[in-house]
mmCIF file with all atom_site columns, C-alpha atoms in Angstrom:
data_model
loop_
_atom_site.group_PDB
_atom_site.id
_atom_site.type_symbol
_atom_site.label_atom_id
_atom_site.label_alt_id
_atom_site.label_comp_id
_atom_site.label_asym_id
_atom_site.label_entity_id
_atom_site.label_seq_id
_atom_site.pdbx_PDB_ins_code
_atom_site.Cartn_x
_atom_site.Cartn_y
_atom_site.Cartn_z
_atom_site.occupancy
_atom_site.B_iso_or_equiv
_atom_site.pdbx_formal_charge
_atom_site.auth_seq_id
_atom_site.auth_comp_id
_atom_site.auth_asym_id
_atom_site.auth_atom_id
_atom_site.pdbx_PDB_model_num
ATOM 1   C CA . GLU A 1 1   ? -1.242  -37.383 -14.345 1.00 0.00 ? 1   GLU A CA 1
ATOM 2   C CA . ARG A 1 2   ? 1.486   -35.417 -11.830 1.00 0.00 ? 2   ARG A CA 1
ATOM 3   C CA . ARG A 1 3   ? 0.472   -35.015 -8.873  1.00 0.00 ? 3   ARG A CA 1
ATOM 4   C CA . SER A 1 4   ? 1.448   -32.467 -5.970  1.00 0.00 ? 4   SER A CA 1
ATOM 5   C CA . PRO A 1 5   ? 0.859   -32.992 -2.716  1.00 0.00 ? 5   PRO A CA 1
ATOM 6   C CA . GLN A 1 6   ? -2.422  -30.949 -2.442  1.00 0.00 ? 6   GLN A CA 1
ATOM 7   C CA . GLY A 1 7   ? -4.012  -33.719 -5.556  1.00 0.00 ? 7   GLY A CA 1
ATOM 8   C CA . PRO A 1 8   ? -3.610  -33.727 -9.155  1.00 0.00 ? 8   PRO A CA 1
ATOM 9   C CA . LEU A 1 9   ? -1.975  -31.109 -11.083 1.00 0.00 ? 9   LEU A CA 1
ATOM 10  C CA . PRO A 1 10  ? -4.264  -30.043 -14.625 1.00 0.00 ? 10  PRO A CA 1
ATOM 11  C CA . SER A 1 11  ? -2.048  -31.920 -17.148 1.00 0.00 ? 11  SER A CA 1
ATOM 12  C CA . LEU A 1 12  ? 0.587   -28.895 -19.566 1.00 0.00 ? 12  LEU A CA 1
ATOM 13  C CA . ARG A 1 13  ? -1.654  -29.194 -22.539 1.00 0.00 ? 13  ARG A CA 1
ATOM 14  C CA . SER A 1 14  ? -5.018  -28.000 -20.634 1.00 0.00 ? 14  SER A CA 1
ATOM 15  C CA . PHE A 1 15  ? -2.931  -24.921 -19.610 1.00 0.00 ? 15  PHE A CA 1
ATOM 16  C CA . GLU A 1 16  ? -1.083  -24.338 -22.743 1.00 0.00 ? 16  GLU A CA 1
ATOM 17  C CA . ARG A 1 17  ? -4.911  -24.073 -24.236 1.00 0.00 ? 17  ARG A CA 1
ATOM 18  C CA . ALA A 1 18  ? -6.605  -22.110 -21.165 1.00 0.00 ? 18  ALA A CA 1
ATOM 19  C CA . ALA A 1 19  ? -3.098  -19.856 -20.328 1.00 0.00 ? 19  ALA A CA 1
ATOM 20  C CA . ARG A 1 20  ? -4.172  -16.865 -21.557 1.00 0.00 ? 20  ARG A CA 1
ATOM 21  C CA . SER A 1 21  ? -6.706  -15.804 -19.188 1.00 0.00 ? 21  SER A CA 1
ATOM 22  C CA . ILE A 1 22  ? -5.717  -17.566 -15.500 1.00 0.00 ? 22  ILE A CA 1
ATOM 23  C CA . ASP A 1 23  ? -7.901  -17.718 -12.120 1.00 0.00 ? 23  ASP A CA 1
ATOM 24  C CA . VAL A 1 24  ? -5.297  -18.088 -9.171  1.00 0.00 ? 24  VAL A CA 1
ATOM 25  C CA . THR A 1 25  ? -7.030  -18.578 -5.540  1.00 0.00 ? 25  THR A CA 1
ATOM 26  C CA . ASN A 1 26  ? -3.920  -19.498 -3.758  1.00 0.00 ? 26  ASN A CA 1
ATOM 27  C CA . GLU A 1 27  ? 0.295   -19.954 -3.413  1.00 0.00 ? 27  GLU A CA 1
ATOM 28  C CA . ARG A 1 28  ? -0.420  -23.137 -5.609  1.00 0.00 ? 28  ARG A CA 1
ATOM 29  C CA . GLU A 1 29  ? -2.283  -22.228 -8.533  1.00 0.00 ? 29  GLU A CA 1
ATOM 30  C CA . PHE A 1 30  ? -0.725  -19.159 -8.601  1.00 0.00 ? 30  PHE A CA 1
ATOM 31  C CA . MET A 1 31  ? 3.056   -20.753 -8.904  1.00 0.00 ? 31  MET A CA 1
ATOM 32  C CA . HIS A 1 32  ? 1.891   -23.842 -11.389 1.00 0.00 ? 32  HIS A CA 1
ATOM 33  C CA . ALA A 1 33  ? 0.746   -21.327 -13.140 1.00 0.00 ? 33  ALA A CA 1
ATOM 34  C CA . VAL A 1 34  ? 3.602   -19.170 -13.650 1.00 0.00 ? 34  VAL A CA 1
ATOM 35  C CA . GLN A 1 35  ? 6.071   -21.846 -14.231 1.00 0.00 ? 35  GLN A CA 1
ATOM 36  C CA . ASN A 1 36  ? 3.972   -23.826 -16.834 1.00 0.00 ? 36  ASN A CA 1
ATOM 37  C CA . CYS A 1 37  ? 2.703   -21.057 -18.730 1.00 0.00 ? 37  CYS A CA 1
ATOM 38  C CA . GLY A 1 38  ? 5.239   -17.855 -19.043 1.00 0.00 ? 38  GLY A CA 1
ATOM 39  C CA . ARG A 1 39  ? 4.232   -15.981 -21.776 1.00 0.00 ? 39  ARG A CA 1
ATOM 40  C CA . ALA A 1 40  ? 0.794   -17.656 -22.822 1.00 0.00 ? 40  ALA A CA 1
ATOM 41  C CA . VAL A 1 41  ? -0.253  -15.739 -20.321 1.00 0.00 ? 41  VAL A CA 1
ATOM 42  C CA . HIS A 1 42  ? -2.090  -12.622 -21.328 1.00 0.00 ? 42  HIS A CA 1
ATOM 43  C CA . ALA A 1 43  ? -4.786  -12.604 -17.956 1.00 0.00 ? 43  ALA A CA 1
ATOM 44  C CA . ILE A 1 44  ? -3.829  -13.095 -14.498 1.00 0.00 ? 44  ILE A CA 1
ATOM 45  C CA . ARG A 1 45  ? -7.261  -12.572 -11.992 1.00 0.00 ? 45  ARG A CA 1
ATOM 46  C CA . VAL A 1 46  ? -5.840  -12.891 -8.364  1.00 0.00 ? 46  VAL A CA 1
ATOM 47  C CA . SER A 1 47  ? -8.561  -14.379 -5.813  1.00 0.00 ? 47  SER A CA 1
ATOM 48  C CA . GLY A 1 48  ? -9.654  -16.135 -2.416  1.00 0.00 ? 48  GLY A CA 1
ATOM 49  C CA . ASN A 1 49  ? -6.702  -16.484 -0.079  1.00 0.00 ? 49  ASN A CA 1
ATOM 50  C CA . MET A 1 50  ? -3.796  -15.095 -2.327  1.00 0.00 ? 50  MET A CA 1
ATOM 51  C CA . VAL A 1 51  ? -1.740  -12.592 -1.012  1.00 0.00 ? 51  VAL A CA 1
ATOM 52  C CA . LEU A 1 52  ? 0.739   -11.134 -3.636  1.00 0.00 ? 52  LEU A CA 1
ATOM 53  C CA . ASP A 1 53  ? 3.773   -9.853  -2.334  1.00 0.00 ? 53  ASP A CA 1
ATOM 54  C CA . ARG A 1 54  ? 7.333   -8.490  -4.185  1.00 0.00 ? 54  ARG A CA 1
ATOM 55  C CA . LEU A 1 55  ? 8.674   -12.235 -4.381  1.00 0.00 ? 55  LEU A CA 1
ATOM 56  C CA . HIS A 1 56  ? 5.262   -12.501 -6.586  1.00 0.00 ? 56  HIS A CA 1
ATOM 57  C CA . PHE A 1 57  ? 5.283   -9.494  -8.997  1.00 0.00 ? 57  PHE A CA 1
ATOM 58  C CA . GLU A 1 58  ? 8.878   -10.576 -9.788  1.00 0.00 ? 58  GLU A CA 1
ATOM 59  C CA . MET A 1 59  ? 8.399   -13.657 -10.805 1.00 0.00 ? 59  MET A CA 1
ATOM 60  C CA . LEU A 1 60  ? 5.376   -12.061 -13.208 1.00 0.00 ? 60  LEU A CA 1
ATOM 61  C CA . GLY A 1 61  ? 7.821   -9.959  -14.825 1.00 0.00 ? 61  GLY A CA 1
ATOM 62  C CA . ARG A 1 62  ? 10.142  -11.864 -15.461 1.00 0.00 ? 62  ARG A CA 1
ATOM 63  C CA . SER A 1 63  ? 7.729   -15.431 -16.477 1.00 0.00 ? 63  SER A CA 1
ATOM 64  C CA . CYS A 1 64  ? 4.814   -13.343 -17.936 1.00 0.00 ? 64  CYS A CA 1
ATOM 65  C CA . SER A 1 65  ? 6.080   -10.501 -20.122 1.00 0.00 ? 65  SER A CA 1
ATOM 66  C CA . ASN A 1 66  ? 3.425   -10.724 -22.527 1.00 0.00 ? 66  ASN A CA 1
ATOM 67  C CA . LEU A 1 67  ? 0.765   -10.055 -19.076 1.00 0.00 ? 67  LEU A CA 1
ATOM 68  C CA . ILE A 1 68  ? -2.127  -7.111  -20.458 1.00 0.00 ? 68  ILE A CA 1
ATOM 69  C CA . GLN A 1 69  ? -4.671  -7.782  -17.349 1.00 0.00 ? 69  GLN A CA 1
ATOM 70  C CA . LEU A 1 70  ? -4.005  -8.372  -14.120 1.00 0.00 ? 70  LEU A CA 1
ATOM 71  C CA . ASP A 1 71  ? -7.491  -8.043  -11.416 1.00 0.00 ? 71  ASP A CA 1
ATOM 72  C CA . ILE A 1 72  ? -6.331  -8.368  -7.754  1.00 0.00 ? 72  ILE A CA 1
ATOM 73  C CA . GLY A 1 73  ? -9.404  -8.505  -5.728  1.00 0.00 ? 73  GLY A CA 1
ATOM 74  C CA . SER A 1 74  ? -12.978 -7.013  -6.522  1.00 0.00 ? 74  SER A CA 1
ATOM 75  C CA . GLU A 1 75  ? -14.717 -4.535  -4.383  1.00 0.00 ? 75  GLU A CA 1
ATOM 76  C CA . ASP A 1 76  ? -16.387 -6.997  -2.264  1.00 0.00 ? 76  ASP A CA 1
ATOM 77  C CA . ASP A 1 77  ? -13.043 -8.726  -1.840  1.00 0.00 ? 77  ASP A CA 1
ATOM 78  C CA . PRO A 1 78  ? -10.270 -6.337  -1.600  1.00 0.00 ? 78  PRO A CA 1
ATOM 79  C CA . ARG A 1 79  ? -6.485  -8.040  -1.747  1.00 0.00 ? 79  ARG A CA 1
ATOM 80  C CA . GLY A 1 80  ? -4.579  -5.025  -2.959  1.00 0.00 ? 80  GLY A CA 1
ATOM 81  C CA . ALA A 1 81  ? -2.868  -4.195  0.561   1.00 0.00 ? 81  ALA A CA 1
ATOM 82  C CA . SER A 1 82  ? -0.461  -5.716  0.092   1.00 0.00 ? 82  SER A CA 1
ATOM 83  C CA . VAL A 1 83  ? 0.537   -4.773  -3.299  1.00 0.00 ? 83  VAL A CA 1
ATOM 84  C CA . THR A 1 84  ? 3.999   -1.829  -2.784  1.00 0.00 ? 84  THR A CA 1
ATOM 85  C CA . ASP A 1 85  ? 5.920   0.762   -4.970  1.00 0.00 ? 85  ASP A CA 1
ATOM 86  C CA . ALA A 1 86  ? 8.387   -1.823  -5.496  1.00 0.00 ? 86  ALA A CA 1
ATOM 87  C CA . CYS A 1 87  ? 6.139   -4.342  -6.397  1.00 0.00 ? 87  CYS A CA 1
ATOM 88  C CA . VAL A 1 88  ? 4.694   -2.620  -9.132  1.00 0.00 ? 88  VAL A CA 1
ATOM 89  C CA . GLN A 1 89  ? 7.488   -0.185  -10.026 1.00 0.00 ? 89  GLN A CA 1
ATOM 90  C CA . HIS A 1 90  ? 8.983   -4.347  -10.586 1.00 0.00 ? 90  HIS A CA 1
ATOM 91  C CA . LEU A 1 91  ? 5.662   -5.868  -12.752 1.00 0.00 ? 91  LEU A CA 1
ATOM 92  C CA . THR A 1 92  ? 5.262   -2.500  -14.492 1.00 0.00 ? 92  THR A CA 1
ATOM 93  C CA . ARG A 1 93  ? 9.336   -2.582  -15.949 1.00 0.00 ? 93  ARG A CA 1
ATOM 94  C CA . ARG A 1 94  ? 8.713   -5.938  -17.545 1.00 0.00 ? 94  ARG A CA 1
ATOM 95  C CA . CYS A 1 95  ? 5.146   -5.573  -18.374 1.00 0.00 ? 95  CYS A CA 1
ATOM 96  C CA . PRO A 1 96  ? 4.926   -2.452  -20.919 1.00 0.00 ? 96  PRO A CA 1
ATOM 97  C CA . LYS A 1 97  ? 2.282   -4.137  -22.739 1.00 0.00 ? 97  LYS A CA 1
ATOM 98  C CA . LEU A 1 98  ? -0.591  -4.097  -19.572 1.00 0.00 ? 98  LEU A CA 1
ATOM 99  C CA . VAL A 1 99  ? -3.631  -2.484  -20.628 1.00 0.00 ? 99  VAL A CA 1
ATOM 100 C CA . LYS A 1 100 ? -5.729  -3.259  -17.388 1.00 0.00 ? 100 LYS A CA 1
ATOM 101 C CA . ILE A 1 101 ? -4.678  -2.641  -13.809 1.00 0.00 ? 101 ILE A CA 1
ATOM 102 C CA . SER A 1 102 ? -6.739  -3.225  -11.054 1.00 0.00 ? 102 SER A CA 1
ATOM 103 C CA . ILE A 1 103 ? -5.839  -3.661  -7.564  1.00 0.00 ? 103 ILE A CA 1
ATOM 104 C CA . PHE A 1 104 ? -8.954  -2.993  -5.120  1.00 0.00 ? 104 PHE A CA 1
ATOM 105 C CA . GLY A 1 105 ? -7.869  -2.291  -2.137  1.00 0.00 ? 105 GLY A CA 1
ATOM 106 C CA . ALA A 1 106 ? -4.446  -0.647  -3.189  1.00 0.00 ? 106 ALA A CA 1
ATOM 107 C CA . THR A 1 107 ? -3.646  1.030   0.541   1.00 0.00 ? 107 THR A CA 1
ATOM 108 C CA . SER A 1 108 ? -0.175  0.655   0.485   1.00 0.00 ? 108 SER A CA 1
ATOM 109 C CA . LEU A 1 109 ? 0.750   2.426   -2.963  1.00 0.00 ? 109 LEU A CA 1
ATOM 110 C CA . THR A 1 110 ? 1.785   5.866   -2.998  1.00 0.00 ? 110 THR A CA 1
ATOM 111 C CA . ASN A 1 111 ? 2.287   8.080   -5.697  1.00 0.00 ? 111 ASN A CA 1
ATOM 112 C CA . ALA A 1 112 ? 5.822   6.979   -6.351  1.00 0.00 ? 112 ALA A CA 1
ATOM 113 C CA . GLY A 1 113 ? 3.552   3.113   -7.572  1.00 0.00 ? 113 GLY A CA 1
ATOM 114 C CA . PHE A 1 114 ? 0.711   5.025   -9.709  1.00 0.00 ? 114 PHE A CA 1
ATOM 115 C CA . ASN A 1 115 ? 4.007   6.766   -11.329 1.00 0.00 ? 115 ASN A CA 1
ATOM 116 C CA . SER A 1 116 ? 5.648   3.650   -12.193 1.00 0.00 ? 116 SER A CA 1
ATOM 117 C CA . ILE A 1 117 ? 2.479   2.977   -13.731 1.00 0.00 ? 117 ILE A CA 1
ATOM 118 C CA . LEU A 1 118 ? 1.675   5.800   -15.524 1.00 0.00 ? 118 LEU A CA 1
ATOM 119 C CA . HIS A 1 119 ? 5.200   5.822   -17.110 1.00 0.00 ? 119 HIS A CA 1
ATOM 120 C CA . ASN A 1 120 ? 6.051   2.603   -17.895 1.00 0.00 ? 120 ASN A CA 1
ATOM 121 C CA . CYS A 1 121 ? 2.588   0.756   -20.294 1.00 0.00 ? 121 CYS A CA 1
ATOM 122 C CA . ARG A 1 122 ? 1.899   2.861   -21.899 1.00 0.00 ? 122 ARG A CA 1
ATOM 123 C CA . PHE A 1 123 ? -1.301  1.146   -23.685 1.00 0.00 ? 123 PHE A CA 1
ATOM 124 C CA . LEU A 1 124 ? -3.068  1.366   -20.852 1.00 0.00 ? 124 LEU A CA 1
ATOM 125 C CA . ARG A 1 125 ? -7.175  1.625   -20.681 1.00 0.00 ? 125 ARG A CA 1
ATOM 126 C CA . THR A 1 126 ? -7.793  0.597   -17.551 1.00 0.00 ? 126 THR A CA 1
ATOM 127 C CA . LEU A 1 127 ? -5.921  1.909   -13.905 1.00 0.00 ? 127 LEU A CA 1
ATOM 128 C CA . CYS A 1 128 ? -8.537  0.726   -10.964 1.00 0.00 ? 128 CYS A CA 1
ATOM 129 C CA . LEU A 1 129 ? -6.209  1.406   -8.006  1.00 0.00 ? 129 LEU A CA 1
ATOM 130 C CA . PRO A 1 130 ? -9.200  1.825   -5.055  1.00 0.00 ? 130 PRO A CA 1
ATOM 131 C CA . GLY A 1 131 ? -8.515  2.155   -1.453  1.00 0.00 ? 131 GLY A CA 1
ATOM 132 C CA . THR A 1 132 ? -10.644 0.217   0.376   1.00 0.00 ? 132 THR A CA 1
ATOM 133 C CA . GLY A 1 133 ? -13.962 2.240   2.473   1.00 0.00 ? 133 GLY A CA 1
ATOM 134 C CA . GLN A 1 134 ? -12.273 1.545   6.146   1.00 0.00 ? 134 GLN A CA 1
ATOM 135 C CA . ILE A 1 135 ? -8.215  2.249   5.310   1.00 0.00 ? 135 ILE A CA 1
ATOM 136 C CA . PRO A 1 136 ? -7.960  5.324   2.397   1.00 0.00 ? 136 PRO A CA 1
ATOM 137 C CA . GLY A 1 137 ? -4.911  4.591   0.082   1.00 0.00 ? 137 GLY A CA 1
ATOM 138 C CA . ASN A 1 138 ? -1.751  6.707   -0.587  1.00 0.00 ? 138 ASN A CA 1
ATOM 139 C CA . ILE A 1 139 ? -2.045  7.835   -3.929  1.00 0.00 ? 139 ILE A CA 1
ATOM 140 C CA . GLU A 1 140 ? -2.603  12.011  -3.807  1.00 0.00 ? 140 GLU A CA 1
ATOM 141 C CA . SER A 1 141 ? -4.353  14.370  -6.110  1.00 0.00 ? 141 SER A CA 1
ATOM 142 C CA . ASP A 1 142 ? -0.643  15.415  -7.233  1.00 0.00 ? 142 ASP A CA 1
ATOM 143 C CA . ALA A 1 143 ? -0.141  12.625  -8.648  1.00 0.00 ? 143 ALA A CA 1
ATOM 144 C CA . ILE A 1 144 ? -3.040  12.684  -11.327 1.00 0.00 ? 144 ILE A CA 1
ATOM 145 C CA . ARG A 1 145 ? -2.149  15.946  -12.971 1.00 0.00 ? 145 ARG A CA 1
ATOM 146 C CA . SER A 1 146 ? 1.134   14.134  -15.072 1.00 0.00 ? 146 SER A CA 1
ATOM 147 C CA . LEU A 1 147 ? -1.647  12.957  -16.745 1.00 0.00 ? 147 LEU A CA 1
ATOM 148 C CA . LEU A 1 148 ? -3.386  16.586  -18.109 1.00 0.00 ? 148 LEU A CA 1
ATOM 149 C CA . ASN A 1 149 ? -0.292  15.602  -20.376 1.00 0.00 ? 149 ASN A CA 1
ATOM 150 C CA . PRO A 1 150 ? -2.623  14.063  -23.416 1.00 0.00 ? 150 PRO A CA 1
ATOM 151 C CA . GLN A 1 151 ? -0.218  12.488  -24.866 1.00 0.00 ? 151 GLN A CA 1
ATOM 152 C CA . LEU A 1 152 ? 0.571   10.246  -21.591 1.00 0.00 ? 152 LEU A CA 1
ATOM 153 C CA . LEU A 1 153 ? -1.083  7.437   -21.351 1.00 0.00 ? 153 LEU A CA 1
ATOM 154 C CA . PRO A 1 154 ? -2.893  8.650   -24.116 1.00 0.00 ? 154 PRO A CA 1
ATOM 155 C CA . LYS A 1 155 ? -5.513  4.988   -24.750 1.00 0.00 ? 155 LYS A CA 1
ATOM 156 C CA . LEU A 1 156 ? -7.258  5.825   -20.723 1.00 0.00 ? 156 LEU A CA 1
ATOM 157 C CA . ARG A 1 157 ? -10.387 5.586   -20.763 1.00 0.00 ? 157 ARG A CA 1
ATOM 158 C CA . LEU A 1 158 ? -10.736 4.625   -16.471 1.00 0.00 ? 158 LEU A CA 1
ATOM 159 C CA . LEU A 1 159 ? -8.938  5.807   -14.149 1.00 0.00 ? 159 LEU A CA 1
ATOM 160 C CA . ASP A 1 160 ? -10.634 4.686   -10.871 1.00 0.00 ? 160 ASP A CA 1
ATOM 161 C CA . LEU A 1 161 ? -9.217  5.845   -7.417  1.00 0.00 ? 161 LEU A CA 1
ATOM 162 C CA . THR A 1 162 ? -11.693 5.542   -5.363  1.00 0.00 ? 162 THR A CA 1
ATOM 163 C CA . ASP A 1 163 ? -10.769 5.781   -1.161  1.00 0.00 ? 163 ASP A CA 1
ATOM 164 C CA . GLN A 1 164 ? -7.181  7.059   -2.445  1.00 0.00 ? 164 GLN A CA 1
ATOM 165 C CA . ARG A 1 165 ? -5.922  10.726  -1.619  1.00 0.00 ? 165 ARG A CA 1
ATOM 166 C CA . VAL A 1 166 ? -7.326  12.525  -4.904  1.00 0.00 ? 166 VAL A CA 1
ATOM 167 C CA . SER A 1 167 ? -9.896  14.895  -4.062  1.00 0.00 ? 167 SER A CA 1
ATOM 168 C CA . VAL A 1 168 ? -13.321 15.187  -6.483  1.00 0.00 ? 168 VAL A CA 1
ATOM 169 C CA . ALA A 1 169 ? -12.498 18.435  -7.974  1.00 0.00 ? 169 ALA A CA 1
ATOM 170 C CA . SER A 1 170 ? -8.479  17.384  -9.786  1.00 0.00 ? 170 SER A CA 1
ATOM 171 C CA . ALA A 1 171 ? -10.269 14.196  -10.631 1.00 0.00 ? 171 ALA A CA 1
ATOM 172 C CA . ARG A 1 172 ? -13.120 16.932  -12.332 1.00 0.00 ? 172 ARG A CA 1
ATOM 173 C CA . ASN A 1 173 ? -10.262 19.212  -13.814 1.00 0.00 ? 173 ASN A CA 1
ATOM 174 C CA . LEU A 1 174 ? -8.389  15.628  -15.468 1.00 0.00 ? 174 LEU A CA 1
ATOM 175 C CA . MET A 1 175 ? -11.940 14.366  -16.953 1.00 0.00 ? 175 MET A CA 1
ATOM 176 C CA . LYS A 1 176 ? -12.419 17.669  -18.715 1.00 0.00 ? 176 LYS A CA 1
ATOM 177 C CA . ALA A 1 177 ? -8.457  18.080  -19.927 1.00 0.00 ? 177 ALA A CA 1
ATOM 178 C CA . ARG A 1 178 ? -9.106  14.552  -21.452 1.00 0.00 ? 178 ARG A CA 1
ATOM 179 C CA . PRO A 1 179 ? -11.807 12.970  -22.288 1.00 0.00 ? 179 PRO A CA 1
ATOM 180 C CA . PRO A 1 180 ? -13.870 10.199  -22.979 1.00 0.00 ? 180 PRO A CA 1
ATOM 181 C CA . LEU A 1 181 ? -11.433 9.798   -19.890 1.00 0.00 ? 181 LEU A CA 1
ATOM 182 C CA . ARG A 1 182 ? -13.783 8.564   -16.884 1.00 0.00 ? 182 ARG A CA 1
ATOM 183 C CA . VAL A 1 183 ? -12.222 8.783   -13.478 1.00 0.00 ? 183 VAL A CA 1
ATOM 184 C CA . LEU A 1 184 ? -13.368 7.672   -10.070 1.00 0.00 ? 184 LEU A CA 1
ATOM 185 C CA . ALA A 1 185 ? -12.670 9.579   -6.673  1.00 0.00 ? 185 ALA A CA 1
ATOM 186 C CA . GLY A 1 186 ? -13.697 10.839  -3.440  1.00 0.00 ? 186 GLY A CA 1
ATOM 187 C CA . MET A 1 187 ? -13.983 8.633   -0.751  1.00 0.00 ? 187 MET A CA 1
ATOM 188 C CA . SER A 1 188 ? -16.847 5.990   -0.276  1.00 0.00 ? 188 SER A CA 1
ATOM 189 C CA . LEU A 1 189 ? -19.691 5.513   2.257   1.00 0.00 ? 189 LEU A CA 1
#
C-alpha cells in the first residue's frame, strides 16, 4: 500500500479498473489520477474545493489525450470561473475526442475559447458553458453564428450558454437552422 502525507492512495490496479471515469475533489486526487491513469481516463468530473488553472489543463492535454468527457462543477456548485481561453485552447488541441464539455460558472471564457472548442472537438455532442446568475460570462451571440454551418459540429445536440452574453433570438435562429440542436440562452433569474 502506497501512502501520502494525507493517507493511503489507491493501488494502481484499482485505479486502472476505475480509470474510465474519475471524480476529483482536490489537487491530490487530480494529480494522482492524471499521473497514474493517463490515456485510460475517458471522463473526469471536478467538484469540491478543486479549482483548475492553466497548468491543470496542460497536464490533462499531455496525459489524457483519450478524454471524451470533462465536467467542471454543477449548477449548484459552479467551479469554472478560473477556466480561461488559454486553458480551453490547450485542452481542445490535445483532446480532440471530447464528446461532452460542461464547465459551470464559465465566466472567464470569451468567444476565442468557444471557437477553439468548435474547431477542435468535431465529435462534440454536449457543450455546457453557463455563467452564473450573479456574474454573466463573456461569450457573445457572434460566437454561435459559425454554428449555422451544419458541417461544424454535426453531432452537437445540446448547447447551454445560459448566463452568457448570447441573446435568446440568436439561440432561436440557431435551433431553427439546426434541428435537433437544443440551445439554452438568456439570463437566469
